[in-house]
Short mmCIF file of C-alpha atoms and ligand atoms in Angstrom, two decimals:
data_model
loop_
_atom_site.label_atom_id
_atom_site.label_comp_id
_atom_site.label_asym_id
_atom_site.label_seq_id
_atom_site.Cartn_x
_atom_site.Cartn_y
_atom_site.Cartn_z
CA MET A 1058 15.96 -8.91 -26.49
CA SER A 1059 16.51 -12.74 -26.73
CA ASP A 1060 13.54 -12.71 -28.88
CA TRP A 1061 15.05 -10.25 -31.08
CA GLY A 1062 18.04 -12.42 -31.26
CA GLU A 1063 19.91 -9.76 -28.92
CA LYS A 1064 22.29 -10.48 -26.00
CA ARG A 1065 20.45 -11.01 -22.95
CA PHE A 1066 22.55 -8.23 -21.13
CA HIS A 1067 20.95 -5.73 -23.19
CA GLY A 1068 17.38 -6.60 -21.75
CA ARG A 1069 19.13 -5.74 -18.23
CA GLN A 1070 20.67 -2.52 -19.59
CA VAL A 1071 16.84 -1.67 -20.58
CA PHE A 1072 15.70 -2.67 -17.03
CA ALA A 1073 18.35 -0.78 -15.27
CA GLY A 1074 17.70 2.24 -17.20
CA LEU A 1075 14.02 2.15 -16.46
CA HIS A 1076 14.33 1.14 -13.00
CA ARG A 1077 17.13 2.04 -11.35
CA ARG A 1078 17.96 5.20 -13.19
CA GLY A 1079 14.45 6.00 -13.82
CA VAL A 1080 15.35 7.39 -17.42
CA GLN A 1081 12.32 9.26 -19.23
CA THR A 1082 13.63 8.73 -22.74
CA LEU A 1083 15.40 5.93 -24.71
CA ASP A 1084 18.10 8.31 -25.47
CA GLU A 1085 19.15 8.53 -22.07
CA MET A 1086 20.14 4.83 -22.16
CA THR A 1087 23.44 5.63 -23.61
CA ASP A 1088 24.88 2.30 -22.78
CA LEU A 1089 22.47 0.74 -25.38
CA PRO A 1090 23.49 0.38 -28.83
CA LEU A 1091 21.70 3.34 -30.92
CA ARG A 1092 19.95 0.43 -33.39
CA LEU A 1093 18.22 -1.05 -30.29
CA ARG A 1094 17.20 2.22 -28.94
CA ASP A 1095 15.51 2.62 -32.45
CA GLN A 1096 14.02 -0.28 -32.21
CA LEU A 1097 12.63 0.41 -29.24
CA ARG A 1098 10.50 3.72 -30.22
CA PRO A 1099 7.40 2.21 -30.39
CA TRP A 1100 7.58 2.07 -26.63
CA GLU A 1101 8.18 5.84 -25.93
CA PRO A 1102 7.03 8.01 -24.10
CA LEU A 1103 8.34 5.27 -21.26
CA ASP A 1104 6.60 6.75 -18.31
CA LEU A 1105 2.77 4.98 -17.97
CA LEU A 1106 1.80 8.14 -15.41
CA SER A 1107 1.95 12.06 -15.54
CA LYS A 1108 1.86 14.06 -12.68
CA ILE A 1109 -1.13 16.16 -12.65
CA SER A 1110 -0.61 17.49 -9.19
CA ARG A 1111 1.86 17.54 -6.26
CA ARG A 1112 1.09 18.60 -2.78
CA SER A 1113 3.06 18.33 0.27
CA THR A 1114 2.87 19.37 4.12
CA SER A 1115 5.31 21.13 6.16
CA ASP A 1116 6.43 17.72 7.35
CA GLY A 1117 7.71 16.60 4.21
CA THR A 1118 4.65 14.36 3.03
CA VAL A 1119 4.17 14.67 -0.62
CA LYS A 1120 1.23 13.48 -2.32
CA ILE A 1121 1.25 13.16 -6.27
CA LEU A 1122 -2.17 12.97 -8.36
CA PHE A 1123 -1.41 10.93 -11.37
CA TRP A 1124 -2.82 10.77 -14.62
CA LEU A 1125 -3.24 7.25 -16.46
CA ARG A 1126 -2.95 7.06 -20.24
CA ASP A 1127 -6.81 6.07 -20.08
CA GLY A 1128 -7.79 9.23 -18.32
CA ASN A 1129 -8.07 7.72 -14.82
CA TYR A 1130 -6.61 8.98 -11.88
CA ILE A 1131 -4.56 7.43 -8.83
CA GLU A 1132 -2.70 8.82 -5.86
CA THR A 1133 0.59 8.08 -4.23
CA VAL A 1134 2.14 9.48 -1.10
CA ARG A 1135 5.68 9.69 0.15
CA ILE A 1136 6.30 9.82 3.59
CA PRO A 1137 9.92 10.88 5.07
CA GLU A 1138 10.64 9.69 8.41
CA GLU A 1139 14.09 10.36 10.23
CA ILE A 1140 16.51 8.38 8.04
CA HIS A 1141 14.26 6.77 5.48
CA ALA A 1142 11.24 7.12 3.60
CA THR A 1143 8.16 5.09 2.77
CA ILE A 1144 6.03 5.32 -0.36
CA CYS A 1145 2.33 4.45 -0.04
CA LEU A 1146 1.37 2.85 -3.40
CA SER A 1147 -2.16 2.53 -4.99
CA THR A 1148 -2.90 -0.76 -6.51
CA GLN A 1149 -6.32 -0.13 -8.33
CA VAL A 1150 -8.25 2.78 -9.74
CA GLY A 1151 -10.95 3.03 -7.26
CA CYS A 1152 -11.84 0.25 -5.00
CA PRO A 1153 -14.58 -2.30 -4.98
CA LEU A 1154 -15.05 -2.92 -1.20
CA ASP A 1155 -16.79 0.12 -0.14
CA CYS A 1156 -15.63 0.25 3.52
CA THR A 1157 -17.76 2.82 4.95
CA PHE A 1158 -15.04 5.04 6.41
CA CYS A 1159 -12.86 5.09 3.40
CA ALA A 1160 -12.85 7.57 0.55
CA THR A 1161 -11.61 5.55 -2.05
CA GLY A 1162 -14.62 3.23 -1.70
CA LYS A 1163 -16.85 6.10 -2.53
CA LEU A 1164 -15.31 6.21 -6.31
CA GLY A 1165 -16.50 2.77 -6.86
CA PHE A 1166 -14.05 0.33 -8.70
CA LYS A 1167 -12.81 1.49 -12.20
CA ARG A 1168 -9.93 -1.23 -12.89
CA ASN A 1169 -6.91 -2.76 -11.48
CA LEU A 1170 -3.74 -0.84 -12.23
CA THR A 1171 -0.99 -2.98 -14.37
CA SER A 1172 2.22 -3.92 -12.79
CA GLY A 1173 3.91 -1.26 -14.70
CA GLU A 1174 1.55 1.55 -13.42
CA ILE A 1175 2.20 0.17 -9.89
CA VAL A 1176 5.81 0.25 -10.40
CA ASP A 1177 6.00 3.50 -12.11
CA GLN A 1178 4.55 5.29 -9.18
CA VAL A 1179 7.73 4.72 -7.35
CA VAL A 1180 10.13 5.42 -10.12
CA ILE A 1181 8.68 8.68 -10.88
CA PHE A 1182 8.85 9.42 -6.94
CA GLN A 1183 12.41 8.40 -7.13
CA ARG A 1184 13.20 10.55 -10.00
CA MET A 1185 12.25 13.54 -7.97
CA THR A 1186 13.62 12.94 -4.38
CA SER A 1187 15.94 10.73 -3.09
CA GLU A 1188 16.46 12.29 0.42
CA PRO A 1189 15.65 10.60 2.87
CA PRO A 1190 16.01 7.54 0.86
CA LEU A 1191 13.37 5.00 0.08
CA ARG A 1192 13.17 2.04 2.25
CA ASN A 1193 9.74 0.94 3.12
CA LEU A 1194 6.80 0.38 0.41
CA VAL A 1195 3.36 0.01 1.63
CA PHE A 1196 0.58 -1.36 -0.74
CA MET A 1197 -1.98 0.73 1.66
CA GLY A 1198 -3.03 3.36 -1.03
CA MET A 1199 -6.22 3.33 -3.29
CA GLY A 1200 -7.65 -0.27 -3.92
CA GLU A 1201 -7.56 -3.91 -2.34
CA PRO A 1202 -3.85 -5.15 -3.53
CA LEU A 1203 -5.23 -8.74 -3.11
CA LEU A 1204 -8.12 -8.39 -5.54
CA ASN A 1205 -5.18 -7.35 -8.16
CA TYR A 1206 -3.06 -10.26 -7.21
CA ASP A 1207 -1.01 -11.01 -10.38
CA ASN A 1208 -0.05 -7.55 -11.10
CA LEU A 1209 0.79 -7.01 -7.48
CA VAL A 1210 2.96 -10.25 -7.16
CA LYS A 1211 4.79 -9.11 -10.41
CA ALA A 1212 5.30 -5.40 -9.17
CA ILE A 1213 6.69 -6.87 -5.83
CA ARG A 1214 9.02 -8.70 -7.72
CA VAL A 1215 10.26 -5.97 -9.99
CA PHE A 1216 10.81 -3.60 -6.93
CA SER A 1217 13.21 -6.25 -5.48
CA VAL A 1218 15.34 -7.63 -8.09
CA SER A 1219 19.07 -6.52 -8.52
CA ASP A 1220 19.58 -4.17 -11.69
CA GLY A 1221 16.28 -2.56 -10.26
CA LEU A 1222 15.43 -0.50 -7.18
CA GLU A 1223 16.65 -3.64 -5.06
CA LEU A 1224 14.23 -2.93 -2.25
CA SER A 1225 13.94 -5.55 0.40
CA GLN A 1226 10.70 -7.58 0.29
CA LYS A 1227 11.20 -7.48 4.20
CA ARG A 1228 10.43 -3.91 4.22
CA MET A 1229 7.23 -4.12 1.88
CA THR A 1230 3.95 -4.50 3.39
CA VAL A 1231 0.81 -5.76 1.95
CA SER A 1232 -2.49 -4.40 3.46
CA THR A 1233 -5.63 -6.05 2.89
CA ALA A 1234 -9.14 -5.84 3.99
CA GLY A 1235 -9.15 -9.51 4.64
CA ILE A 1236 -9.27 -11.46 1.26
CA VAL A 1237 -8.94 -14.69 2.60
CA PRO A 1238 -7.83 -16.56 -0.75
CA GLY A 1239 -5.45 -13.74 -1.47
CA ILE A 1240 -3.47 -14.22 1.79
CA LEU A 1241 -3.43 -18.06 1.59
CA LYS A 1242 -1.96 -17.70 -2.06
CA LEU A 1243 0.47 -14.95 -1.00
CA ALA A 1244 1.64 -17.62 1.84
CA GLU A 1245 2.65 -19.71 -1.00
CA GLU A 1246 4.65 -17.64 -2.89
CA GLU A 1247 8.41 -17.16 -2.82
CA LEU A 1248 8.01 -13.95 -1.14
CA THR A 1249 9.00 -12.50 2.15
CA VAL A 1250 6.61 -9.44 2.23
CA LYS A 1251 4.89 -8.24 5.35
CA MET A 1252 1.15 -8.87 5.83
CA ALA A 1253 -1.14 -5.96 7.35
CA ILE A 1254 -4.89 -6.92 7.72
CA SER A 1255 -7.39 -3.94 8.08
CA LEU A 1256 -9.44 -5.23 10.94
CA ASN A 1257 -11.21 -2.69 12.24
CA ALA A 1258 -13.86 -4.38 14.12
CA PRO A 1259 -13.81 -7.42 16.37
CA THR A 1260 -17.18 -8.51 15.96
CA ASP A 1261 -18.82 -9.78 12.63
CA THR A 1262 -21.84 -7.74 13.36
CA LEU A 1263 -19.92 -4.73 13.55
CA ARG A 1264 -17.47 -5.58 10.76
CA ASN A 1265 -20.18 -6.56 8.44
CA ARG A 1266 -21.62 -3.09 8.65
CA ILE A 1267 -18.66 -0.92 8.22
CA MET A 1268 -16.58 -3.44 5.81
CA PRO A 1269 -19.41 -5.37 3.65
CA ILE A 1270 -16.50 -7.73 2.48
CA ASN A 1271 -16.68 -9.48 6.05
CA ARG A 1272 -20.00 -11.33 4.76
CA LYS A 1273 -17.90 -12.87 2.25
CA TYR A 1274 -14.96 -13.52 4.42
CA PRO A 1275 -15.86 -13.39 8.11
CA ILE A 1276 -13.35 -12.43 11.18
CA LYS A 1277 -12.75 -16.09 12.12
CA GLU A 1278 -11.58 -16.85 8.57
CA VAL A 1279 -9.52 -13.81 8.38
CA ILE A 1280 -7.76 -14.89 11.51
CA MET A 1281 -7.18 -18.42 10.54
CA ALA A 1282 -5.67 -16.98 7.45
CA ALA A 1283 -3.35 -14.57 9.06
CA ILE A 1284 -2.31 -17.65 11.42
CA LEU A 1285 -1.14 -19.60 8.52
CA TYR A 1286 0.57 -16.63 6.62
CA GLN A 1287 2.40 -16.05 10.03
CA LYS A 1288 3.61 -19.64 10.32
CA MET A 1289 4.65 -19.91 6.69
CA LYS A 1290 6.74 -16.54 6.77
CA GLY A 1291 7.51 -15.94 10.47
CA GLY A 1292 7.68 -12.51 12.08
CA HIS A 1293 4.53 -11.02 12.95
CA ILE A 1294 1.10 -10.01 11.13
CA THR A 1295 0.03 -6.37 11.60
CA PHE A 1296 -3.82 -5.60 12.13
CA GLU A 1297 -4.71 -2.14 11.53
CA TYR A 1298 -7.64 -0.66 13.49
CA ALA A 1299 -9.27 2.58 12.55
CA LEU A 1300 -10.73 4.26 15.64
CA LEU A 1301 -14.18 4.77 15.43
CA PRO A 1302 -14.85 6.59 18.80
CA GLY A 1303 -17.21 4.95 21.07
CA ILE A 1304 -17.78 2.17 18.47
CA ASN A 1305 -15.13 -0.19 18.07
CA ASP A 1306 -12.70 1.35 20.98
CA THR A 1307 -15.16 0.53 24.14
CA LEU A 1308 -13.54 -1.94 26.83
CA GLU A 1309 -15.92 -4.47 25.51
CA MET A 1310 -15.19 -4.41 22.19
CA ILE A 1311 -11.33 -4.38 22.92
CA LYS A 1312 -11.93 -7.48 25.18
CA THR A 1313 -13.20 -9.25 22.13
CA LEU A 1314 -10.51 -7.97 19.92
CA ARG A 1315 -8.11 -9.43 22.33
CA GLU A 1316 -9.40 -12.95 21.73
CA TRP A 1317 -8.39 -12.95 18.35
CA LEU A 1318 -5.09 -11.12 18.64
CA ILE A 1319 -3.80 -13.89 21.12
CA GLN A 1320 -3.97 -16.57 18.43
CA VAL A 1321 -1.34 -14.98 16.37
CA PRO A 1322 2.09 -13.22 16.99
CA CYS A 1323 0.92 -9.64 16.08
CA LYS A 1324 1.27 -6.29 16.27
CA LEU A 1325 -2.09 -3.58 16.44
CA ASN A 1326 -1.76 -0.32 14.64
CA LEU A 1327 -4.36 1.87 15.83
CA ILE A 1328 -5.48 4.43 13.13
CA PRO A 1329 -7.07 7.71 14.16
CA LEU A 1330 -9.92 8.08 11.72
CA ASN A 1331 -9.27 10.53 9.27
CA PRO A 1332 -12.17 12.95 7.88
CA ILE A 1333 -13.55 11.96 4.58
CA GLY A 1334 -15.57 14.80 2.95
CA LYS A 1335 -16.29 17.54 4.87
CA ASP A 1336 -16.60 15.83 8.26
CA ARG A 1337 -15.02 17.28 11.02
CA PRO A 1338 -13.08 14.57 13.22
CA SER A 1339 -14.47 14.55 16.76
CA ARG A 1340 -11.19 15.56 18.83
CA ALA A 1341 -11.17 12.13 20.96
CA ASP A 1342 -8.60 11.94 23.71
CA TRP A 1343 -5.91 9.50 21.86
CA ASP A 1344 -3.98 9.25 25.33
CA ALA A 1345 -7.18 7.67 27.10
CA ILE A 1346 -7.88 5.49 24.28
CA MET A 1347 -4.47 4.21 23.94
CA ASP A 1348 -4.23 3.32 27.76
CA ARG A 1349 -7.74 1.62 27.30
CA PHE A 1350 -6.13 -0.81 24.50
CA TYR A 1351 -2.95 -0.96 26.48
CA SER A 1352 -4.70 -1.96 29.76
CA VAL A 1353 -6.19 -5.04 28.08
CA LEU A 1354 -3.61 -6.07 25.88
CA VAL A 1355 -0.30 -5.22 27.87
CA ARG A 1356 -0.30 -8.65 29.56
CA ASP A 1357 -0.25 -10.49 26.10
CA ARG A 1358 2.66 -8.33 24.91
CA ILE A 1359 0.88 -7.66 21.82
CA ALA A 1360 2.63 -4.52 20.39
CA LEU A 1361 0.61 -1.48 20.18
CA THR A 1362 1.10 1.33 17.95
CA LEU A 1363 -0.57 4.66 17.26
CA ARG A 1364 -0.17 5.52 13.67
CA ARG A 1365 0.93 9.15 13.54
CA SER A 1366 -1.33 10.71 10.81
CA ARG A 1367 0.68 12.23 7.99
CA GLY A 1368 -0.32 14.24 5.46
CA ALA A 1369 -4.19 14.96 6.63
CA GLU A 1370 -4.23 18.42 5.45
CA ILE A 1371 -3.50 17.46 1.83
CA LYS A 1372 -5.86 14.58 2.20
CA ALA A 1373 -3.03 12.46 1.66
CA ALA A 1374 -3.60 10.43 4.86
CA CYS A 1375 -5.06 6.59 5.47
CA GLY A 1376 -8.53 6.63 3.72
CA GLN A 1377 -8.69 9.95 2.20
CA LEU A 1378 -7.30 9.07 -1.17
CA ALA A 1379 -9.83 9.65 -3.97
CA GLY A 1380 -8.02 10.32 -6.93
CA ARG A 1381 -9.35 13.32 -7.98
CA MET A 1382 -8.39 17.26 -8.01
CA ASP A 1383 -9.92 19.20 -5.15
CA GLN A 1384 -10.99 22.75 -5.76
CA SER A 1385 -7.87 24.32 -4.36
CA GLU A 1386 -5.84 22.29 -6.93
N1 SAH B 1219 -7.40 -2.38 0.74
C1 SAH B 1219 -6.64 -2.12 1.70
C2 SAH B 1219 -5.58 -1.08 1.45
C3 SAH B 1219 -5.86 0.40 1.53
S1 SAH B 1219 -6.93 1.00 3.11
C4 SAH B 1219 -6.78 -2.48 2.81
O1 SAH B 1219 -8.12 -2.42 3.34
O2 SAH B 1219 -6.15 -2.65 3.77
C5 SAH B 1219 -5.38 1.27 4.15
C6 SAH B 1219 -5.71 1.34 5.55
O3 SAH B 1219 -6.50 2.64 5.73
C7 SAH B 1219 -6.64 0.60 6.23
O4 SAH B 1219 -6.06 -0.04 7.16
C8 SAH B 1219 -7.98 1.15 6.44
O5 SAH B 1219 -8.66 0.56 7.52
C9 SAH B 1219 -7.33 2.66 7.00
N2 SAH B 1219 -8.44 3.66 6.63
C10 SAH B 1219 -9.51 3.77 5.45
N3 SAH B 1219 -10.15 4.86 5.60
C11 SAH B 1219 -9.63 5.32 6.62
C12 SAH B 1219 -10.10 6.62 7.56
N4 SAH B 1219 -10.86 7.46 7.03
N5 SAH B 1219 -9.20 7.01 8.59
C13 SAH B 1219 -7.94 6.37 8.83
N6 SAH B 1219 -7.77 5.03 8.19
C14 SAH B 1219 -8.49 4.57 7.28
#
């Protein structure tokens, strides 16, 4: 607006229209002079994403498959909790990391999302449902957020500014497979987002096998980056640990894990492995597994949580987002 020689507050009106009110057409921006609405016509349609399908579970988890203007697809999930909701966002079409247990990696990497495409996932969800109110954003959908660094940071800023959705950065979590330079760079930003690191294995031998990115950024470097991030931002780091029964959850593995975890104030979030493709999950005894982790970690006061799997029946759970239509859709 200032470039056009207009008053700056018109820019804020447009921003609020797009982000706070989530308007779909310029004519809904009735507070904006018609002259300016006409000048903005080339930007219509305003939505960068189109809803292709919407699936929900009985517990209220909703997954949307979005179609991007270049024909690619992404998925986004809204998870209602008791008094607030969490949206799980995608940052890339596909993913270059190819972790063996994750469905997104199977797609390969297509491209980064723009900051607008990241933001629109939330704007469009907000327009559909506001109950329970949105409080948390987790960058845990398709893709590796720290490999789309600039657009990620821009989206975080857009989500939190006044005139927009005004979401608290403290309620946003960036989840990374351990892109060390990205973690270090984010630590330097004037942002207060939480860091979650998908550790999944406590030895380089095992981690190399299931997360090829570990060959580039081995565990020790990832932990060093986590320590630095925690020192800069305070709070705790969350380590995510998808359970591979009999592989990364043995007593020996848990003891090795402990040696890493005691180095940084952290929480350990255990994630039951969700099936990708047609694999049936082996119904492991989660209580026994939790007890085993607890017995090793309790003395160190490392908080241990088990992620309740939400949306598995609609393939909306961790590691199941693949951005394509199932037969049933
Ligand atoms: N690339 C980022 C964000 C996307 S993955 C990252 O790696 O953190 C989000 C989480 O889903 C990760 O913690 C990952 O370990 C977990 N995950 C991937 N596949 C899974 C599966 N099949 N079952 C359970 N969790 C899975």
